[in-house]
Short mmCIF file of C-alpha atoms in Angstrom, two decimals:
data_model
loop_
_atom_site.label_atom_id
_atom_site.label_comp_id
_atom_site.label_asym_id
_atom_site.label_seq_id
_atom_site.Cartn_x
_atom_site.Cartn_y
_atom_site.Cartn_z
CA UNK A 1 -29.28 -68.15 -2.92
CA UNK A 2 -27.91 -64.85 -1.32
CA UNK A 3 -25.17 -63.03 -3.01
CA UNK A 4 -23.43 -63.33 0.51
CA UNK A 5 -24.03 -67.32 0.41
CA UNK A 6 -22.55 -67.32 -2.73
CA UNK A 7 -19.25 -65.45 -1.84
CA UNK A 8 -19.23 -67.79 1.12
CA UNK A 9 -19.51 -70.66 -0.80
CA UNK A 10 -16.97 -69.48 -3.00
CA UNK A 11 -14.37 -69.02 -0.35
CA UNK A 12 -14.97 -72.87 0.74
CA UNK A 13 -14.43 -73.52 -3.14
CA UNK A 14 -10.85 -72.50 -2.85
CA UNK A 15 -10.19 -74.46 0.71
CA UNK A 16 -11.29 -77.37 -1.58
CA UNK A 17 -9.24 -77.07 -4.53
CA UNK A 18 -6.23 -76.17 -1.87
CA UNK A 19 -7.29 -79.49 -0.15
CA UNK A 20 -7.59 -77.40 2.95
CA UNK A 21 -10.98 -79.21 3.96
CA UNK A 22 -11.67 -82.18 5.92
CA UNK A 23 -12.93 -85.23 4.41
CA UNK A 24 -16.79 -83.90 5.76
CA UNK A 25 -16.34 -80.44 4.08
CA UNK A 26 -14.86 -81.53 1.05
CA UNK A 27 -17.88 -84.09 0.48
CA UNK A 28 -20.42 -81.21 1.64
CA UNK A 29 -18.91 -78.39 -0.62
CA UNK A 30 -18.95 -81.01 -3.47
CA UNK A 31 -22.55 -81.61 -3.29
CA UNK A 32 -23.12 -78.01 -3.22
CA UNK A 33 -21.57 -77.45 -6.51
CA UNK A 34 -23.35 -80.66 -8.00
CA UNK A 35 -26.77 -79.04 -7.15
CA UNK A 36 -25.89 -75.36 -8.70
CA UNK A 37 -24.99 -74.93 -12.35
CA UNK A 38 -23.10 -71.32 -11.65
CA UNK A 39 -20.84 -72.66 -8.64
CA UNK A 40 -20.36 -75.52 -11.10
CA UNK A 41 -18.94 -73.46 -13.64
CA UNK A 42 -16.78 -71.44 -11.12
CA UNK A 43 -15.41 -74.35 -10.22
CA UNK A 44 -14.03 -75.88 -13.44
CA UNK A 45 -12.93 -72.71 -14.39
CA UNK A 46 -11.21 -72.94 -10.78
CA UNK A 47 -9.84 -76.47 -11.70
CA UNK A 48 -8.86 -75.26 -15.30
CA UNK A 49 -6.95 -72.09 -13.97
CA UNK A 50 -4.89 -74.57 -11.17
CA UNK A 51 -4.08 -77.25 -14.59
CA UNK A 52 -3.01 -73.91 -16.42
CA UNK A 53 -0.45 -72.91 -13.98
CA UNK A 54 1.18 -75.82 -12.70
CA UNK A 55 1.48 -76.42 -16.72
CA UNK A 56 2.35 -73.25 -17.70
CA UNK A 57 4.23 -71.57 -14.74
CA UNK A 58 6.66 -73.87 -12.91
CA UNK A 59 8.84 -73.35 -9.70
CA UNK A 60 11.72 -71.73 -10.46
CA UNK A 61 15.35 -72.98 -9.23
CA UNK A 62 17.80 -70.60 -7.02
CA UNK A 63 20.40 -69.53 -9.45
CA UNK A 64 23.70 -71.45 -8.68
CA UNK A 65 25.80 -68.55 -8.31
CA UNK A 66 23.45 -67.47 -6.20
CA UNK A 67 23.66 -70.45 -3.78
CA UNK A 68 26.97 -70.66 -4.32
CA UNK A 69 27.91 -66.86 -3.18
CA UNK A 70 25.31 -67.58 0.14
CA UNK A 71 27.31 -70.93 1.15
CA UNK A 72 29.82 -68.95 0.93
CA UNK A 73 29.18 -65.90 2.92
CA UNK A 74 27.58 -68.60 5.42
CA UNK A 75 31.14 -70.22 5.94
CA UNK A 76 32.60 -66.75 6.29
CA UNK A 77 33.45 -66.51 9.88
CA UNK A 78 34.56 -63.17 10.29
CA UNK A 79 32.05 -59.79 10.12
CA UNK A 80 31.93 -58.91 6.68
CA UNK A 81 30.02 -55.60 4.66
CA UNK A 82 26.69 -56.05 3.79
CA UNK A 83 27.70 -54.47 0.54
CA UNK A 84 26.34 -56.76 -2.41
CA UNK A 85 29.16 -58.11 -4.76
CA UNK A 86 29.44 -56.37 -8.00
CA UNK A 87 27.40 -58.92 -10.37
CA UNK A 88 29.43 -60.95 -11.90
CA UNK A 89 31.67 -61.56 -9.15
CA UNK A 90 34.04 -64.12 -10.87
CA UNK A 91 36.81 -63.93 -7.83
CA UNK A 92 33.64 -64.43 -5.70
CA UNK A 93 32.51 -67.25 -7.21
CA UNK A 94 35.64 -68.99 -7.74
CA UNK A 95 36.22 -68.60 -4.12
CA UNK A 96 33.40 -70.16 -3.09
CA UNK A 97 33.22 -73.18 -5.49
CA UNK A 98 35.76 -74.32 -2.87
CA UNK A 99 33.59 -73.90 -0.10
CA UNK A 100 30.49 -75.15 -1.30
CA UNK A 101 32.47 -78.83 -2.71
CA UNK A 102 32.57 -78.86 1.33
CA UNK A 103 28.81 -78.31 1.65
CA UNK A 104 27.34 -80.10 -0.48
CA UNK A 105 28.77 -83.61 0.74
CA UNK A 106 26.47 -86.25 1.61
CA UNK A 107 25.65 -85.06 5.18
CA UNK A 108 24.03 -81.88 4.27
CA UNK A 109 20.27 -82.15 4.82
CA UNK A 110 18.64 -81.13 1.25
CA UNK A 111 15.13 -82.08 1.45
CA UNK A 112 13.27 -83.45 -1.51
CA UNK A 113 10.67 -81.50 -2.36
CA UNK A 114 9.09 -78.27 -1.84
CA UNK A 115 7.94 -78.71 1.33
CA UNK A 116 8.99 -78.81 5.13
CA UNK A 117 10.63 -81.67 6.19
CA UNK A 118 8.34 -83.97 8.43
CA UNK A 119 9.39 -84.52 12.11
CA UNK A 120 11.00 -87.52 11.09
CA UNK A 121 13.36 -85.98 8.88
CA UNK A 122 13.84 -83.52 11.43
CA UNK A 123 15.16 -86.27 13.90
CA UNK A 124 17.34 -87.84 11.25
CA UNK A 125 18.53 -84.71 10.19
CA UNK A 126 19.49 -83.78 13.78
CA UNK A 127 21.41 -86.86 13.81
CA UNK A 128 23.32 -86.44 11.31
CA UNK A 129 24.48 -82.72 12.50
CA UNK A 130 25.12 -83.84 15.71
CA UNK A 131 27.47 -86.41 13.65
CA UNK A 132 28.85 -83.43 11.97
CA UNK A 133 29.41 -81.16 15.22
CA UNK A 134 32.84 -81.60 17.03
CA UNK A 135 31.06 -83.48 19.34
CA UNK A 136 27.69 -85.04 19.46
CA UNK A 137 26.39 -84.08 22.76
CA UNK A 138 25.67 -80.87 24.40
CA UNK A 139 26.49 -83.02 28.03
CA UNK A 140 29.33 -85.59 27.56
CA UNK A 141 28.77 -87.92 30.20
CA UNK A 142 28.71 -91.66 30.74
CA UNK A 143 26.90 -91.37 34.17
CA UNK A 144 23.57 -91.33 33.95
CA UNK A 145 23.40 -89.40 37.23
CA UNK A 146 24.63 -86.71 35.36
CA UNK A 147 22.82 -86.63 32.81
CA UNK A 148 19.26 -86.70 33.79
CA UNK A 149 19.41 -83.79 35.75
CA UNK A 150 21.33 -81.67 33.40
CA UNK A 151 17.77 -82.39 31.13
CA UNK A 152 15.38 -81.79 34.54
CA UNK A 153 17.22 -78.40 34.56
CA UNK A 154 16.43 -77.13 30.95
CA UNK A 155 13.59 -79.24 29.96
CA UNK A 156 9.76 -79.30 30.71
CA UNK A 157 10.00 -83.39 30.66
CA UNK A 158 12.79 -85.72 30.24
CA UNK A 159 13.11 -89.46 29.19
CA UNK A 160 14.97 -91.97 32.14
CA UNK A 161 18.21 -91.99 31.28
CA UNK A 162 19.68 -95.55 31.75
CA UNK A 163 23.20 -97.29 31.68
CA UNK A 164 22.95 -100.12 29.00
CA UNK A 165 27.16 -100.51 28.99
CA UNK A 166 26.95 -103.83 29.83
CA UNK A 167 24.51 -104.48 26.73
CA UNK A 168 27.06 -102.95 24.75
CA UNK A 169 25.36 -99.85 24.89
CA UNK A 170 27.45 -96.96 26.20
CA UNK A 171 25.75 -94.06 27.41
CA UNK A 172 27.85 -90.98 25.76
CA UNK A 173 25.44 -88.07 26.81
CA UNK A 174 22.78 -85.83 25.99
CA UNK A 175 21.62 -82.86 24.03
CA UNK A 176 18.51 -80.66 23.47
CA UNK A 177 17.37 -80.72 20.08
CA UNK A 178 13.99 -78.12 18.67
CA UNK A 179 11.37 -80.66 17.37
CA UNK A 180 8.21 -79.23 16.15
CA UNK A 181 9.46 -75.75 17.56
CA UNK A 182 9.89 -76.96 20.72
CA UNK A 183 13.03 -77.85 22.50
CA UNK A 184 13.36 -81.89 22.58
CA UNK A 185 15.46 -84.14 25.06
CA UNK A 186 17.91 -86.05 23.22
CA UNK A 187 20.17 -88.84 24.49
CA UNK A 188 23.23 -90.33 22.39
CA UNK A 189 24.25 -93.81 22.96
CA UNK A 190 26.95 -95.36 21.02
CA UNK A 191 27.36 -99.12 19.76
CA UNK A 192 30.55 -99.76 18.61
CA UNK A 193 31.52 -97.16 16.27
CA UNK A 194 27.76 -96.03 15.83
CA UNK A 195 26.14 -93.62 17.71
CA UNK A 196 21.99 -93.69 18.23
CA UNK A 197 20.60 -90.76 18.94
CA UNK A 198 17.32 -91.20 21.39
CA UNK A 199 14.92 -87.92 21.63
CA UNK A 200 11.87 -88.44 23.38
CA UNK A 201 9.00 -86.34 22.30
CA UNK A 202 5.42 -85.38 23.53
CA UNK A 203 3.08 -88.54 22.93
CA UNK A 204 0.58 -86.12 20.68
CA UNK A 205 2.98 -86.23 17.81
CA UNK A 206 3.54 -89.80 18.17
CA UNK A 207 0.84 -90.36 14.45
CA UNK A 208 2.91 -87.47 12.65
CA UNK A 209 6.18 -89.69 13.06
CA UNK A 210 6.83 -92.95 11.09
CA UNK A 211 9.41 -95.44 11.19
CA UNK A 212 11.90 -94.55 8.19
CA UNK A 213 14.97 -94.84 6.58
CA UNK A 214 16.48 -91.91 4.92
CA UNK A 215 20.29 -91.58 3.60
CA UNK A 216 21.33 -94.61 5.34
CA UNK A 217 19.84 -93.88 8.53
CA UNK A 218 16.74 -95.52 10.18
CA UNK A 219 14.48 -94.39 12.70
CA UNK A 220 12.16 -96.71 14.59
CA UNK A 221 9.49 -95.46 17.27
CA UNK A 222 7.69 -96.44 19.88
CA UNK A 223 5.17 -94.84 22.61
CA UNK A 224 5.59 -95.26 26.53
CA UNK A 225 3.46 -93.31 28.78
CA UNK A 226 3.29 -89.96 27.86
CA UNK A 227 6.02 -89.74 25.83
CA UNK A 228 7.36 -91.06 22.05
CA UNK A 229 10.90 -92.04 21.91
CA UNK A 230 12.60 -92.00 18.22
CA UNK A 231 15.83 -93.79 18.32
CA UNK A 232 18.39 -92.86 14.77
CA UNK A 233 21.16 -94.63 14.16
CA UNK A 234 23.08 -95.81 10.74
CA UNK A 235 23.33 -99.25 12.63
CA UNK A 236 21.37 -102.40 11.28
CA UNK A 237 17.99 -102.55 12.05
CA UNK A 238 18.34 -105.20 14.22
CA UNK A 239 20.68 -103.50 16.54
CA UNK A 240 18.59 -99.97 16.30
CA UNK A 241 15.96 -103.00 17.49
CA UNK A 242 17.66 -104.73 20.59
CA UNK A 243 18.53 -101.48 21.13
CA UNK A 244 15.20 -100.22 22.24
CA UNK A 245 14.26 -103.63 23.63
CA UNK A 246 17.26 -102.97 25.61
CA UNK A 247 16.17 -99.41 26.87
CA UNK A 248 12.76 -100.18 27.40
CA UNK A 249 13.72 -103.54 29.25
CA UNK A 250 15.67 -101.23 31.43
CA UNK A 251 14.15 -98.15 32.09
CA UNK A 252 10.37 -99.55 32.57
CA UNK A 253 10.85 -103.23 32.55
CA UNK A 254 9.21 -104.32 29.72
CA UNK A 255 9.52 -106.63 26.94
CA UNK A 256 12.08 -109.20 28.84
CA UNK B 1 31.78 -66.88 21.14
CA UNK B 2 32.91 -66.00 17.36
CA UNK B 3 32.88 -69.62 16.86
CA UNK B 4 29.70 -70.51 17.86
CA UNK B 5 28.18 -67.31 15.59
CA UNK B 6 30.11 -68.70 12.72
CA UNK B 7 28.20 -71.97 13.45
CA UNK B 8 24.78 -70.63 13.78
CA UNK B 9 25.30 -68.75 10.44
CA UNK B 10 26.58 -72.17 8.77
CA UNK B 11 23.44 -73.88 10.47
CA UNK B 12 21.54 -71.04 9.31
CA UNK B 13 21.91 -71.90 5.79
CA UNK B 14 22.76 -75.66 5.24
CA UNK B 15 19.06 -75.95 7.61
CA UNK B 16 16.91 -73.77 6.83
CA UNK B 17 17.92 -71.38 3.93
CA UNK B 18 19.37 -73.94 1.56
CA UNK B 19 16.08 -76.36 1.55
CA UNK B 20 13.91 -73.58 0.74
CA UNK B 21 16.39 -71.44 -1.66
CA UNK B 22 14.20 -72.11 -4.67
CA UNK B 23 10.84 -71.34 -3.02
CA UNK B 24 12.73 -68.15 -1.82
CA UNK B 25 13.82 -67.40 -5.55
CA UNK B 26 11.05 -68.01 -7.37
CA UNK B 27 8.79 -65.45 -4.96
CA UNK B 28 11.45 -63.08 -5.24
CA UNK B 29 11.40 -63.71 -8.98
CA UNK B 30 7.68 -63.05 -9.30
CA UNK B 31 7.56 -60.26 -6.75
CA UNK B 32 10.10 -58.04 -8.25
CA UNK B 33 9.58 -59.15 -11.58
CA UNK B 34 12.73 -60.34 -12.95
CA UNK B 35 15.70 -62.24 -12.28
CA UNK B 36 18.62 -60.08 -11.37
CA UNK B 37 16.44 -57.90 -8.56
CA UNK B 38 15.29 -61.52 -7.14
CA UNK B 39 18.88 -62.35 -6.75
CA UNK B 40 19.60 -58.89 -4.51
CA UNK B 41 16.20 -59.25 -2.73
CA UNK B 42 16.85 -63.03 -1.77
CA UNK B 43 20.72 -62.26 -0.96
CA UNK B 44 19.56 -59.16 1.07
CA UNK B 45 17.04 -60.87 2.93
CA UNK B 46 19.70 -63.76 3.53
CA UNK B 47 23.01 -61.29 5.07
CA UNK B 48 20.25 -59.62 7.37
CA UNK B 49 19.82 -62.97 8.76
CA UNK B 50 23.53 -63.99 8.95
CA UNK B 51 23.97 -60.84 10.54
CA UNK B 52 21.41 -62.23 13.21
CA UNK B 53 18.45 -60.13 12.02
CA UNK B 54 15.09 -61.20 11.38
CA UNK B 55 16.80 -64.48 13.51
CA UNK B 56 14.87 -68.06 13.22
CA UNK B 57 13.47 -69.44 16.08
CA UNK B 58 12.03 -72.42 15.42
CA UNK B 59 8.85 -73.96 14.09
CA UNK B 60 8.34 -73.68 10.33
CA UNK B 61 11.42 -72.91 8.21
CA UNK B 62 10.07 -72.26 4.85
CA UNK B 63 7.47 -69.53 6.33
CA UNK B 64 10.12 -68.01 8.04
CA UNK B 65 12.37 -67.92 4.79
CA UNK B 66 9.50 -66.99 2.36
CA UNK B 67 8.42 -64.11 5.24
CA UNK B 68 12.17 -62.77 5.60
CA UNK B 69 12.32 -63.18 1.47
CA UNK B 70 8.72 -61.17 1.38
CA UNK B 71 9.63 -58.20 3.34
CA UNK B 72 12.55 -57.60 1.19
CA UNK B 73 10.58 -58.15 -1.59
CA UNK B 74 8.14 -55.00 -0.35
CA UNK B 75 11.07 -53.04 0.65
CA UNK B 76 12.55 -53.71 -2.63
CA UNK B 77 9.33 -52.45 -4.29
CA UNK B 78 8.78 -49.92 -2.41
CA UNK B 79 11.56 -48.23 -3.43
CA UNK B 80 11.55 -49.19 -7.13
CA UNK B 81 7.89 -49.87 -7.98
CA UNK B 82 6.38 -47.17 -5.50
CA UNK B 83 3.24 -47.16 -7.82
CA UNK B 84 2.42 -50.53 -7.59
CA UNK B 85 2.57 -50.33 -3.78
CA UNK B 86 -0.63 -50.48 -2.44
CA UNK B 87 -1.30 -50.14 1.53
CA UNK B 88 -3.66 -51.92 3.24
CA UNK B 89 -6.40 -49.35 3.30
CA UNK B 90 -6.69 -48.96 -0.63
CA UNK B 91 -7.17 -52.81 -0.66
CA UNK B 92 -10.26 -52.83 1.35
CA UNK B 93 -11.14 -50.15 -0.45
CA UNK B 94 -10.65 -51.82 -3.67
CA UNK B 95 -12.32 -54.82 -2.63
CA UNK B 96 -15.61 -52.98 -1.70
CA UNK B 97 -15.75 -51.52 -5.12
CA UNK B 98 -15.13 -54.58 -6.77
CA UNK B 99 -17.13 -57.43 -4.98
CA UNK B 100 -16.46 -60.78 -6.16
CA UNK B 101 -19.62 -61.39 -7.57
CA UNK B 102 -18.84 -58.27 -10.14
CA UNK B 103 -15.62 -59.68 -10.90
CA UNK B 104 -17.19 -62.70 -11.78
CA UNK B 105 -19.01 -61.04 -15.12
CA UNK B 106 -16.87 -62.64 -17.50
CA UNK B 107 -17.12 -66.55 -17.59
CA UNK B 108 -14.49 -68.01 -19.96
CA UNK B 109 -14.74 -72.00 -20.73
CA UNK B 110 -12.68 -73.94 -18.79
CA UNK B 111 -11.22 -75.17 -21.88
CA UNK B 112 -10.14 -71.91 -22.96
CA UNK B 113 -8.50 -71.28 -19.68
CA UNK B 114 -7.33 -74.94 -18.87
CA UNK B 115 -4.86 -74.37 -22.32
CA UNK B 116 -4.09 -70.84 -22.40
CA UNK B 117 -0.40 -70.06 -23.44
CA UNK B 118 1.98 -69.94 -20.81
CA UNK B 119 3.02 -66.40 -21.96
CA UNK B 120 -0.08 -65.01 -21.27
CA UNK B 121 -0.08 -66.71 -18.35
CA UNK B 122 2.41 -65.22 -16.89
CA UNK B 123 1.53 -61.65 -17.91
CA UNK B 124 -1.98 -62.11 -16.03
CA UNK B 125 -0.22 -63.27 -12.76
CA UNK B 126 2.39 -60.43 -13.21
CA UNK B 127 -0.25 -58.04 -13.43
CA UNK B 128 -2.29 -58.87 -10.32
CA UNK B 129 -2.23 -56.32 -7.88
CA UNK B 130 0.84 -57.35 -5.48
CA UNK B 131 -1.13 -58.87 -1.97
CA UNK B 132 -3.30 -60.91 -4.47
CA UNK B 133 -0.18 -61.85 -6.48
CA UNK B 134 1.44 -62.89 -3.54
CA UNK B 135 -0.99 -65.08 -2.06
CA UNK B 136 -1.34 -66.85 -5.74
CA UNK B 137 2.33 -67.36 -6.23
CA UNK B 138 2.72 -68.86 -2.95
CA UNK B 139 -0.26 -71.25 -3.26
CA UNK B 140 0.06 -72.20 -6.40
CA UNK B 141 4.36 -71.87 -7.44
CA UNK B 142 5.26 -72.23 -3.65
CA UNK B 143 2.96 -74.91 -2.74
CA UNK B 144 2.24 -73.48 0.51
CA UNK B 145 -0.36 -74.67 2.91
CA UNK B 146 -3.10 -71.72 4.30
CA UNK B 147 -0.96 -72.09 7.76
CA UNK B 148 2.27 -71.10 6.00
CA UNK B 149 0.75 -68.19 4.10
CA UNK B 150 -1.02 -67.24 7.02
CA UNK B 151 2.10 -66.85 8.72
CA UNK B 152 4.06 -65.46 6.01
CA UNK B 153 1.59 -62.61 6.03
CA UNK B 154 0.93 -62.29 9.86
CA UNK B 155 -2.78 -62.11 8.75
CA UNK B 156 -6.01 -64.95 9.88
CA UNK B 157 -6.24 -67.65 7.13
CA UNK B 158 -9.75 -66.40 6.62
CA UNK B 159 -7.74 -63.20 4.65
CA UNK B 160 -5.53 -65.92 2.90
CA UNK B 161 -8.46 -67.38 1.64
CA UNK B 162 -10.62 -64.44 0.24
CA UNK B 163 -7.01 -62.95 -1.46
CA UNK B 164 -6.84 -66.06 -3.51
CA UNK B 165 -10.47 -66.18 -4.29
CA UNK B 166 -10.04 -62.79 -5.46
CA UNK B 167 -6.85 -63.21 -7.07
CA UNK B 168 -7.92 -66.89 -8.75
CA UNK B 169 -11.17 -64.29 -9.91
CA UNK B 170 -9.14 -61.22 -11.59
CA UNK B 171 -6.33 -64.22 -13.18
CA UNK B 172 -10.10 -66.09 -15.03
CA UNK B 173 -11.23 -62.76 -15.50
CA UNK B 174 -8.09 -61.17 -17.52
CA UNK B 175 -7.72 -64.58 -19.14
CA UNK B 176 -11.32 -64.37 -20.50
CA UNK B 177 -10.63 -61.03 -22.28
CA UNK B 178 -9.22 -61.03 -26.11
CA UNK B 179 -5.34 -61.07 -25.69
CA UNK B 180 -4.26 -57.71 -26.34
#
């Protein structure tokens, strides 16, 4: 084997301990390094090196202060220096203890592990801000008329909008939420004192999104023509359910 | 219009900076080298962006934190550490002279490695030129996928990949050698 073959094969050795290969490549770089005695060796000294640091060198945390002084300068509304605090800022800190007992109530999205949140977290988590803002919609309007065009004017697609009062089902408006890094149709219906958000996303990343329940909120799915539709709400299941019976029943006569 | 800043800056962080505050830290951490200057780099890198510099738009949060986090990092460094700087061209350089096959002269057991002390360790990663430490710290302490690094260092993932190949090499290499 080439020196060059070797380097190669050694680059696909590191895509396979980073599980960066598909199931095909992983099987065909593994049989590679069965057959050769050096690439062998490279790679449990590869293996070894990855068991040595997750061991031996951990993540670190964010100091608190330092969280704390950021929350703080985040719920600063007015201009302020860029000049760092003098370390330690005790009048700093003590200030924003306050500030940060506000931000770390339930409602604030902190994701679980060290990784970005999936698209269903992202919808649940959009949710809950909207929940959050002073008011849950970027259009406020029970008339569907309304509403629907306001999305046709900003939005490359849009879901029907429908009126579902009668069902119990009050239509309370719409807003554009960023899915996936790309702007999302979102419409906000409200049963009793619950609100469901519905955003309708591009069918492709209909696999990456799974029914869930996260903080007390669920989030059930479904596909219709070219488009997934993710309904959130904190109500029971079997509301967020009729629900979307409900809306489909309505908007493309199904299921009734 | 003040309002809606003072918003953004609050989203800012409870979205996007907040989830990722210990990734953020802990490249800081290993970039600069110690605590106190991975504090100023991370806070630095975070007020630019309040300020509406270096603004998010979208997509992937944590490679847009660990990017913003990164260029302080080499600004940071490049002021402090100016030796340990090294530009693009040197690397290429570098990497010619050293192919990986010559790096590869020294093969430790995997035993050896697999339980080597945690201080030494660290001393092999802290010595590894910065663009390979970089890529290893955000594989391996980071967890980052290929994509993420690839975007955190506006380079192909093919570079990604031959950085940590090189880097994993130098980190068995120096960890083959009798402890000083």
């Amino acid at each position: 084997m080439t020196t060059q073959d070797h380097d190669d094969l050694r680059l696909l050795m590191q895509a396979a301990l980073d599980g960066e290969l598909d199931a095909a490549g992983q099987l065909e770089i593994e049989k590679k390094i069965a057959q050769d005695p050096t690439l062998a060796a490279e790679w449990n000294q590869l293996t070894a090196l990855r068991t040595a640091i997750r061991r031996a060198l951990p993540r670190g945390r964010a100091p608190q202060e330092l969280r704390t002084r950021l929350a703080a300068e985040a719920a600063n509304e007015a201009p302020r220096s860029l000049r760092l605090p003098p370390r330690p800022s005790w009048f700093a800190l003590a200030a924003s203890v306050v500030v940060s007992v506000g931000l770390t109530g339930a409602l604030v999205p902190q994701f679980i592990a060290d990784r970005t949140p999936s698209i269903s977290e992202t919808l649940v988590f959009d949710h809950m801000r909207s929940l959050l803002a002073a008011r849950p919609v970027d259009i406020a309007s029970t008339d569907r008329h309304a509403v629907k065009p306001w999305f046709d004017a900003r939005l490359a697609f849009s879901p029907p909008v429908v009126d579902l009062a009668e069902r119990g089902y009050v239509l309370v408006g719409g807003r554009v939420d960023v899915i996936d890094g790309a702007p999302a149709p979102a419409l906000v219906y409200q049963l009793r004192n619950h609100l469901i958000s519905l955003t309708a996303l591009p069918a492709r990343l209909a696999p990456s999104i799974s029914a869930t329940s996260l903080r007390g909120f669920s989030l059930m799915r479904w596909t219709e023509q070219d488009l997934v539709y993710c309904a959130v709400s904190d109500v029971p299941n079997e509301d967020l359910d009729s629900f979307a019976r409900e809306f489909r029943a309505k908007a493309f006569g199904r299921g009734q | 219009m003040q309002a809606e800043a003072a918003l953004a800056k609050q989203r800012l962080f409870e979205e996007v900076i907040s989830p990722h505050l210990d990734d953020a830290y802990s490249l800081a951490r290993w970039l600069t080298g110690n605590a106190t200057d991975a504090e100023d780099v991370v806070q630095d890198a975070c007020l630019r962006a309040f300020k509406g510099l270096d603004g998010f738009a979208g997509g992937n949060s944590r490679a847009w934190l660990l990017t913003v986090v990164r260029n302080a990092a080499h600004t940071w460094i490049s002021k402090n550490r100016p030796k340990t700087v090294i530009i693009a061209d040197d690397l290429e350089d570098a990497e010619r002279r050293m192919p990986d096959h010559e790096v590869r002269t020294a093969t430790p057991e995997s035993e050896l490695i697999a339980n080597v002390e945690a201080k030494r360790l660290e001393d092999a990663v802290s010595r590894l030129p910065l663009l390979f430490k970089e890529v290893i710290v955000m594989r391996e302490i980071n967890g980052a996928s290929y994509r993420e690094i690839s975007e955190v260092l506006q380079a192909p993932i093919g570079t990604v990949m031959s950085r940590l190949a090189r880097g994993r090499a130098l980190l068995i290499r120096s960890l083959a050698e009798t402890p000083a």
